[in-house]
PDB file of C-alpha atoms in Angstrom:
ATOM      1  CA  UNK O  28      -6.140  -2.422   8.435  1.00 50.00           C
ATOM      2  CA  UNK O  29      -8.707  -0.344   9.753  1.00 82.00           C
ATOM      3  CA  UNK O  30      -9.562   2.544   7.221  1.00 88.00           C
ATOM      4  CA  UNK O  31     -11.537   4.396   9.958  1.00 93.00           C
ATOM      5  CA  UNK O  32      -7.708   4.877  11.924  1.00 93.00           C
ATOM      6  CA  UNK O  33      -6.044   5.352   8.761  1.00 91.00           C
ATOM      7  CA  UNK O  34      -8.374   8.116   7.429  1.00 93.00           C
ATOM      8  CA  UNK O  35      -8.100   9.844  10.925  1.00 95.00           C
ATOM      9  CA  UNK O  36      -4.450   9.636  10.133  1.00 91.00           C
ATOM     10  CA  UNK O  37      -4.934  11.586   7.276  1.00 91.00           C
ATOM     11  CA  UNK O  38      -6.481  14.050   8.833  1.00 94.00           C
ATOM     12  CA  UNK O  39      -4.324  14.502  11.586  1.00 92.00           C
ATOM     13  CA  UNK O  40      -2.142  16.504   8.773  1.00 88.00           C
ATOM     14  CA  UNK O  41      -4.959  18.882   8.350  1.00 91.00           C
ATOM     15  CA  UNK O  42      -8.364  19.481   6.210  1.00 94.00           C
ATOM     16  CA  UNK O  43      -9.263  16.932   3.631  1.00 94.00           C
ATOM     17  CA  UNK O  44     -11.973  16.083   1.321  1.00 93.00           C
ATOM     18  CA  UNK O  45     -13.546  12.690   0.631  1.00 92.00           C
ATOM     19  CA  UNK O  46     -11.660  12.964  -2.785  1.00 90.00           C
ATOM     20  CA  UNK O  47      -8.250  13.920  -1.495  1.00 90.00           C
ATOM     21  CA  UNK O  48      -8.775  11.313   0.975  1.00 91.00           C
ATOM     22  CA  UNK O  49      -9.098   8.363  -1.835  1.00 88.00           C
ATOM     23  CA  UNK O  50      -6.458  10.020  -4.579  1.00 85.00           C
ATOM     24  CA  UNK O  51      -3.858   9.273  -1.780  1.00 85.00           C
ATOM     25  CA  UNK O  52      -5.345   5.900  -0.650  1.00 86.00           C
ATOM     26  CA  UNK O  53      -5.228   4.995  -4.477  1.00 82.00           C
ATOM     27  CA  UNK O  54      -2.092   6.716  -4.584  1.00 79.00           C
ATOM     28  CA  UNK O  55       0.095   4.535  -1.527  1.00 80.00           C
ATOM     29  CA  UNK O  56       1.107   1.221  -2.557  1.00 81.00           C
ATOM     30  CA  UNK O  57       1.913   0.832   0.870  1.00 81.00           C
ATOM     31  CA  UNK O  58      -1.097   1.015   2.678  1.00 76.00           C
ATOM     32  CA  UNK O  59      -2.910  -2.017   2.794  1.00 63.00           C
ATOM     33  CA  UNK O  60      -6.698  -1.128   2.091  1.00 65.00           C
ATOM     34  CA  UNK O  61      -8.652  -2.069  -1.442  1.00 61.00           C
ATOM     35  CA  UNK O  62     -11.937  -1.196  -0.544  1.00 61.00           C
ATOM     36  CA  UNK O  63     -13.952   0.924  -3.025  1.00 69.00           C
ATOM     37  CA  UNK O  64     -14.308   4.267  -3.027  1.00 67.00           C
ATOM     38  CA  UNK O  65     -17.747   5.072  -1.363  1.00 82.00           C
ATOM     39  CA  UNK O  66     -16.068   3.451   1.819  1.00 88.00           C
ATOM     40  CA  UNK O  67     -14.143   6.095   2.836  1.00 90.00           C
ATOM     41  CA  UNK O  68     -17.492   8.747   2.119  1.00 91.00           C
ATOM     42  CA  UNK O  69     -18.854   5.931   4.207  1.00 93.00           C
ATOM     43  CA  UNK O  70     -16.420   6.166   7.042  1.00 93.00           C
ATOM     44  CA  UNK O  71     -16.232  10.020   6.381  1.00 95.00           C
ATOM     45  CA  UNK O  72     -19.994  10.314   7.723  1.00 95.00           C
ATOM     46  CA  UNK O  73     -19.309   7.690  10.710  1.00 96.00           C
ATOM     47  CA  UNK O  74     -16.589   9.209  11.502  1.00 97.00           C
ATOM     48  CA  UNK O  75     -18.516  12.668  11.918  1.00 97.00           C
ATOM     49  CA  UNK O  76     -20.950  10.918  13.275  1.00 96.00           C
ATOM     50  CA  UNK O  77     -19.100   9.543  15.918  1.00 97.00           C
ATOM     51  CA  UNK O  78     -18.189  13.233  16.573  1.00 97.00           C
ATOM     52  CA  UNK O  79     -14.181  12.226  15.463  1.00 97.00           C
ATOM     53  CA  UNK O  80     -14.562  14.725  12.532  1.00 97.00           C
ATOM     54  CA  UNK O  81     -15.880  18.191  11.817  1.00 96.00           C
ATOM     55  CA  UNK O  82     -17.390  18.648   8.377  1.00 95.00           C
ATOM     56  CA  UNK O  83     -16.808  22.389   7.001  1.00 95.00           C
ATOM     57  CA  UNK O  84     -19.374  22.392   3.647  1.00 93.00           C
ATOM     58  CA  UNK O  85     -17.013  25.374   1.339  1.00 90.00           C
ATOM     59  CA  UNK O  86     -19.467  26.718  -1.407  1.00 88.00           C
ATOM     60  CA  UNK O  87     -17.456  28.263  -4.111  1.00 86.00           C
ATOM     61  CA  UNK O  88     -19.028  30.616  -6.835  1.00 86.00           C
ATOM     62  CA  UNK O  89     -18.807  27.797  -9.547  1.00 87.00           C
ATOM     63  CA  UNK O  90     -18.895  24.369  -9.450  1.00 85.00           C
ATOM     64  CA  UNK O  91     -20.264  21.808  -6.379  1.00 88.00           C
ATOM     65  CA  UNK O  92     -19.381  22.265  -2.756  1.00 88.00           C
ATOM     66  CA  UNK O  93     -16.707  20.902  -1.543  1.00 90.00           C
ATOM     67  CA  UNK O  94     -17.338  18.843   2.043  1.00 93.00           C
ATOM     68  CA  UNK O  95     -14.243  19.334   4.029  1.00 95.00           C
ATOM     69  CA  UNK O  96     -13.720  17.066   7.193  1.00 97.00           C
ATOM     70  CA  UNK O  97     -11.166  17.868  10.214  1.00 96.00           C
ATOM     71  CA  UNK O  98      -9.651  15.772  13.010  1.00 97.00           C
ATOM     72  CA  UNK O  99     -11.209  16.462  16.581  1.00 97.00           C
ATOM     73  CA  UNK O 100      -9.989  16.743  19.897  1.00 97.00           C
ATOM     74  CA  UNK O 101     -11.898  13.589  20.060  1.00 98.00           C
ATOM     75  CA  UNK O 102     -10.464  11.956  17.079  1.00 97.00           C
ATOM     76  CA  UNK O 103      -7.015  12.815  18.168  1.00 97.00           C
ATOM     77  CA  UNK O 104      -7.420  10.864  21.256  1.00 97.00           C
ATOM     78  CA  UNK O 105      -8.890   7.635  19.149  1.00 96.00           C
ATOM     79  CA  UNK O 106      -6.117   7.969  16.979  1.00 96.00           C
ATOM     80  CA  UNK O 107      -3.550   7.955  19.903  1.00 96.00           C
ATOM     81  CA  UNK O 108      -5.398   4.940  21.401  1.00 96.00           C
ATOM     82  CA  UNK O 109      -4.506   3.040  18.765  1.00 94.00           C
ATOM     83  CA  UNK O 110      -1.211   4.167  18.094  1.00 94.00           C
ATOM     84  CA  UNK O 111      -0.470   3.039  21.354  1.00 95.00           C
ATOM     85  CA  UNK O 112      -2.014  -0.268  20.895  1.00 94.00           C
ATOM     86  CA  UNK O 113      -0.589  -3.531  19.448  1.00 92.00           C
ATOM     87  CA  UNK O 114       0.626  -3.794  15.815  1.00 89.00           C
ATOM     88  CA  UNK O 115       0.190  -6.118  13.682  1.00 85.00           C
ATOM     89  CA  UNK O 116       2.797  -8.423  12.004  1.00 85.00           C
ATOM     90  CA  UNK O 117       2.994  -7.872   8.581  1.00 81.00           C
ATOM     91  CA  UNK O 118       1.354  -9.811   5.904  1.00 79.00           C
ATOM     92  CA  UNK O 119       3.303 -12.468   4.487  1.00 83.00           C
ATOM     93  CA  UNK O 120       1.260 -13.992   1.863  1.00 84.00           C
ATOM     94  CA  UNK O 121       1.962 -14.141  -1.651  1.00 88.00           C
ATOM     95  CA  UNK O 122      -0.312 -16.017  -4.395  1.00 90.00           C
ATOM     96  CA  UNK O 123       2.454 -16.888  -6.226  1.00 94.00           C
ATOM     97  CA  UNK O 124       3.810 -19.231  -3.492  1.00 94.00           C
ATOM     98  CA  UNK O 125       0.250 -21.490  -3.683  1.00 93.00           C
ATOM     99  CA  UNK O 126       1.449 -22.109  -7.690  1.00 93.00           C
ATOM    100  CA  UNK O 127       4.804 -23.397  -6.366  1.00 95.00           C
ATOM    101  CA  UNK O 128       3.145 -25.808  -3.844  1.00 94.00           C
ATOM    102  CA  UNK O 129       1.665 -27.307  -7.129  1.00 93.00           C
ATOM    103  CA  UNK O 130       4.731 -26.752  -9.349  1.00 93.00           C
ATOM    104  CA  UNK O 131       6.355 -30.082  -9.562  1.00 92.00           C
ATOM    105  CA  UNK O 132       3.229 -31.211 -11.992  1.00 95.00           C
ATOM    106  CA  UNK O 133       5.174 -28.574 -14.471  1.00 95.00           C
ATOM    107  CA  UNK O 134       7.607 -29.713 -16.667  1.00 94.00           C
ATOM    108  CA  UNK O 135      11.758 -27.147 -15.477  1.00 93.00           C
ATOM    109  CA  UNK O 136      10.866 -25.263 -18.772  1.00 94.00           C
ATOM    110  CA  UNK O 137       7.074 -24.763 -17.777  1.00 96.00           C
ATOM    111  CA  UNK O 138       8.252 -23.821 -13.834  1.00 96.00           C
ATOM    112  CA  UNK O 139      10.810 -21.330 -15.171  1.00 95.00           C
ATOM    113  CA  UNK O 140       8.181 -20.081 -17.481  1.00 96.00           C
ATOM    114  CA  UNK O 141       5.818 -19.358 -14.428  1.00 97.00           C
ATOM    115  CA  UNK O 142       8.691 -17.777 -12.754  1.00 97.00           C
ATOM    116  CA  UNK O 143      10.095 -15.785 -15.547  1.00 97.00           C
ATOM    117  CA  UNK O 144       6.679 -14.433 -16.106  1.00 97.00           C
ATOM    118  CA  UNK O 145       6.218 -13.907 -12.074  1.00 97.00           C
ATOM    119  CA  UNK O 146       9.653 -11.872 -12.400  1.00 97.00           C
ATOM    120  CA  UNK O 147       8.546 -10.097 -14.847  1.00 97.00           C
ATOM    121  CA  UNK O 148       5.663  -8.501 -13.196  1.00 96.00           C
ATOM    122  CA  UNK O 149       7.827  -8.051 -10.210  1.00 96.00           C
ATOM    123  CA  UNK O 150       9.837  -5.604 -12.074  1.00 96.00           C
ATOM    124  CA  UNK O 151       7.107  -4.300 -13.643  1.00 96.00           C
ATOM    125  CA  UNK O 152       5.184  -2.891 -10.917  1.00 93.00           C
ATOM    126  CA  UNK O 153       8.912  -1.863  -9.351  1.00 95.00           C
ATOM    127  CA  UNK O 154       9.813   0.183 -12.466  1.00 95.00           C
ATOM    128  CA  UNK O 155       6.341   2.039 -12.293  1.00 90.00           C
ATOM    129  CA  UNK O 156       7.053   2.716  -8.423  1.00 89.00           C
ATOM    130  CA  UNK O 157      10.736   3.578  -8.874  1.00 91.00           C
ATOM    131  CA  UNK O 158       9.188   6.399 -11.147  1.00 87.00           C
ATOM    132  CA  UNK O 159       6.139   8.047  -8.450  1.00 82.00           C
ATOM    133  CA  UNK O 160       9.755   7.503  -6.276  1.00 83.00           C
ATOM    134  CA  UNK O 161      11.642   9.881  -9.150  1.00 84.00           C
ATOM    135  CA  UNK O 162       9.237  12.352  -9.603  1.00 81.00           C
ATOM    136  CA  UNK O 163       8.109  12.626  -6.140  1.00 76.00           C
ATOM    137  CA  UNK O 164       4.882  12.327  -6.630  1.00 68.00           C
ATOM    138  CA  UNK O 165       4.039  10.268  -3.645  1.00 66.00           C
ATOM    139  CA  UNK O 166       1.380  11.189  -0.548  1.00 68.00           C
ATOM    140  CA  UNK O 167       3.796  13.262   1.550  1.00 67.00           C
ATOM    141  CA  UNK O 168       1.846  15.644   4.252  1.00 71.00           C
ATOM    142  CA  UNK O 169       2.845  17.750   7.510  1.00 73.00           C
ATOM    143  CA  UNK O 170       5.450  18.772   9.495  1.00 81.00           C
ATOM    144  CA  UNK O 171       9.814  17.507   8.427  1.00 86.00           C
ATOM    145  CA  UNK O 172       9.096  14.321  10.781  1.00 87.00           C
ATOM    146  CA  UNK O 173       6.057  13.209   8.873  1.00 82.00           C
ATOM    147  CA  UNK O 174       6.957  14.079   5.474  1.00 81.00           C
ATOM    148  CA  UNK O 175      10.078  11.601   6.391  1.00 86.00           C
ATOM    149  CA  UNK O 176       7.908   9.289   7.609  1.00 87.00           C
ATOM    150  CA  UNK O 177       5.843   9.358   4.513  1.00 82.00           C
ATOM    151  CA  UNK O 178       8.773   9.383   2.444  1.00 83.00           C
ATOM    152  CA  UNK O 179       9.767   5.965   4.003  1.00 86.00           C
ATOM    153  CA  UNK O 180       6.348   4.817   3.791  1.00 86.00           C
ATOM    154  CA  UNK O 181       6.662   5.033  -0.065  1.00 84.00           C
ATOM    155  CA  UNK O 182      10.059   3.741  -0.716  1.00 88.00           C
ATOM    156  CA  UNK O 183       8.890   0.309   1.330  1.00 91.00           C
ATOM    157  CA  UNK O 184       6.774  -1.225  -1.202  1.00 91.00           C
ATOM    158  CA  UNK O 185      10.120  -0.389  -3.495  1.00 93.00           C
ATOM    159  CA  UNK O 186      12.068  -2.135  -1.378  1.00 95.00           C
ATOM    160  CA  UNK O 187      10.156  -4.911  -0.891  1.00 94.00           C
ATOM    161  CA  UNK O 188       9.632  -5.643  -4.360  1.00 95.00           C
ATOM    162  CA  UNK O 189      13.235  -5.671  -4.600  1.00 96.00           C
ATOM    163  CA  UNK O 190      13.807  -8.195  -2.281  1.00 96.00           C
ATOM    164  CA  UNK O 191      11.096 -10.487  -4.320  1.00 96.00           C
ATOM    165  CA  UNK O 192      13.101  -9.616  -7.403  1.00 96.00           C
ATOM    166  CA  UNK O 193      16.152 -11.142  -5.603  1.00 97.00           C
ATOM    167  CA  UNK O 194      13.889 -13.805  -4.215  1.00 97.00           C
ATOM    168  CA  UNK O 195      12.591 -15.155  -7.647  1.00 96.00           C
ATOM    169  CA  UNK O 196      16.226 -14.543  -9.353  1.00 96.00           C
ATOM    170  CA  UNK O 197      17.820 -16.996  -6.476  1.00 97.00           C
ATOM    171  CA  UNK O 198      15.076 -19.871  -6.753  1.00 97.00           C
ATOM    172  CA  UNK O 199      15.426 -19.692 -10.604  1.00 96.00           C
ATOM    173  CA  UNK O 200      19.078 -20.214 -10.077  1.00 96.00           C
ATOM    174  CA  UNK O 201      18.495 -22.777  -7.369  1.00 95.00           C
ATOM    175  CA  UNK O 202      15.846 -24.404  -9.740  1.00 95.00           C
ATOM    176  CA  UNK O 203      18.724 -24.522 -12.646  1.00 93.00           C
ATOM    177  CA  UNK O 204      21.307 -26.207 -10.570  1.00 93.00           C
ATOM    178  CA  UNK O 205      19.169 -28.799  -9.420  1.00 92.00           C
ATOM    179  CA  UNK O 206      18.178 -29.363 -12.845  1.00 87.00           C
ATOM    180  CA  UNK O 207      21.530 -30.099 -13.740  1.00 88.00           C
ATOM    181  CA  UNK O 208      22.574 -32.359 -10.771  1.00 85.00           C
ATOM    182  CA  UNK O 209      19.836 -34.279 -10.511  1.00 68.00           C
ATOM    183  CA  UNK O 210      18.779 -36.824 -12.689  1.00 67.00           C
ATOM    184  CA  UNK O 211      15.498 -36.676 -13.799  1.00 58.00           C
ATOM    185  CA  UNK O 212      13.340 -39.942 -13.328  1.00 54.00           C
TER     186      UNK O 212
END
């Protein structure tokens, strides 16, 4: 993912600060970017730089300025560019599939150990979603369209991790029948 288009994206909902900008990258499970948090002052400035941004420095009577960045003409046609250009197919990978490759050294109890565990972080990390979901805290921003948008930009990783939870629940089951029809050697 490019955080220089995504940031732009951002903006194209209005003014932002370097801090907004990383309490709702840290705040999307959906977006795939886990760089630090000086990157996106980083990109901030090269984005200005590039003349994609304007910087408005508010000074208020307490406390430190606040730097506020907005989308240019300029920007707006970058960002369209690559709207227009080719996706990218979503990622696939999942660590726990390179523990399976090596699985059959594990004893059924020891697999379905690994895979109870496994399932149990799945649903962890789906309860704690399913609850931003419930109290709407989410990044939602702009006009009806894009506040759907973002709306169905937050329920994905939900729905994904359901599907994983149905995932792990069918292998265990497939695991359990083989275990009982096969002999074992």
């Amino acid at each position: 993912m490019s955080i220089e288009f995504t940031i732009l994206a951002f903006l194209s909902s209005g003014p932002l600060s370097g801090y907004d900008l990383k309490k709702m990258l840290a705040q999307s499970e959906a977006l795939p970017w886990s760089g630090n948090n000086n990157q996106v002052y980083r990109v901030l400035v090269g984005l200005h730089g590039d003349g994609l941004t304007f910087l408005e420095v508010q000074q208020p009577a307490d406390g430190p300025a606040r730097k506020l960045y907005t989308i240019t003409p300029q920007g707006i046609t970058a960002l369209r560019e690559w709207l227009r250009s080719e996706t990218e197919a979503p990622q696939l990978r999942a660590p726990i599939v390179s523990r399976l490759i090596a699985a059959e050294v594990l004893s059924a109890e020891d697999l379905d150990l690994l895979l109870s565990r496994y399932a149990e972080e799945v649903r962890l990390k789906l309860l704690g979603l399913e609850e931003i979901e419930r109290r709407g805290v989410g990044v939602a921003l702009g006009s009806p369209r894009q506040r759907l948008l973002w709306q169905c930009i937050n329920s994905r990783p939900i729905q994904l991790l359901r599907a994983e939870e149905a995932w792990v629940r069918e292998l265990r089951w497939a695991l359990a029948r083989l275990e009982t029809t096969v002999p074992s050697s």
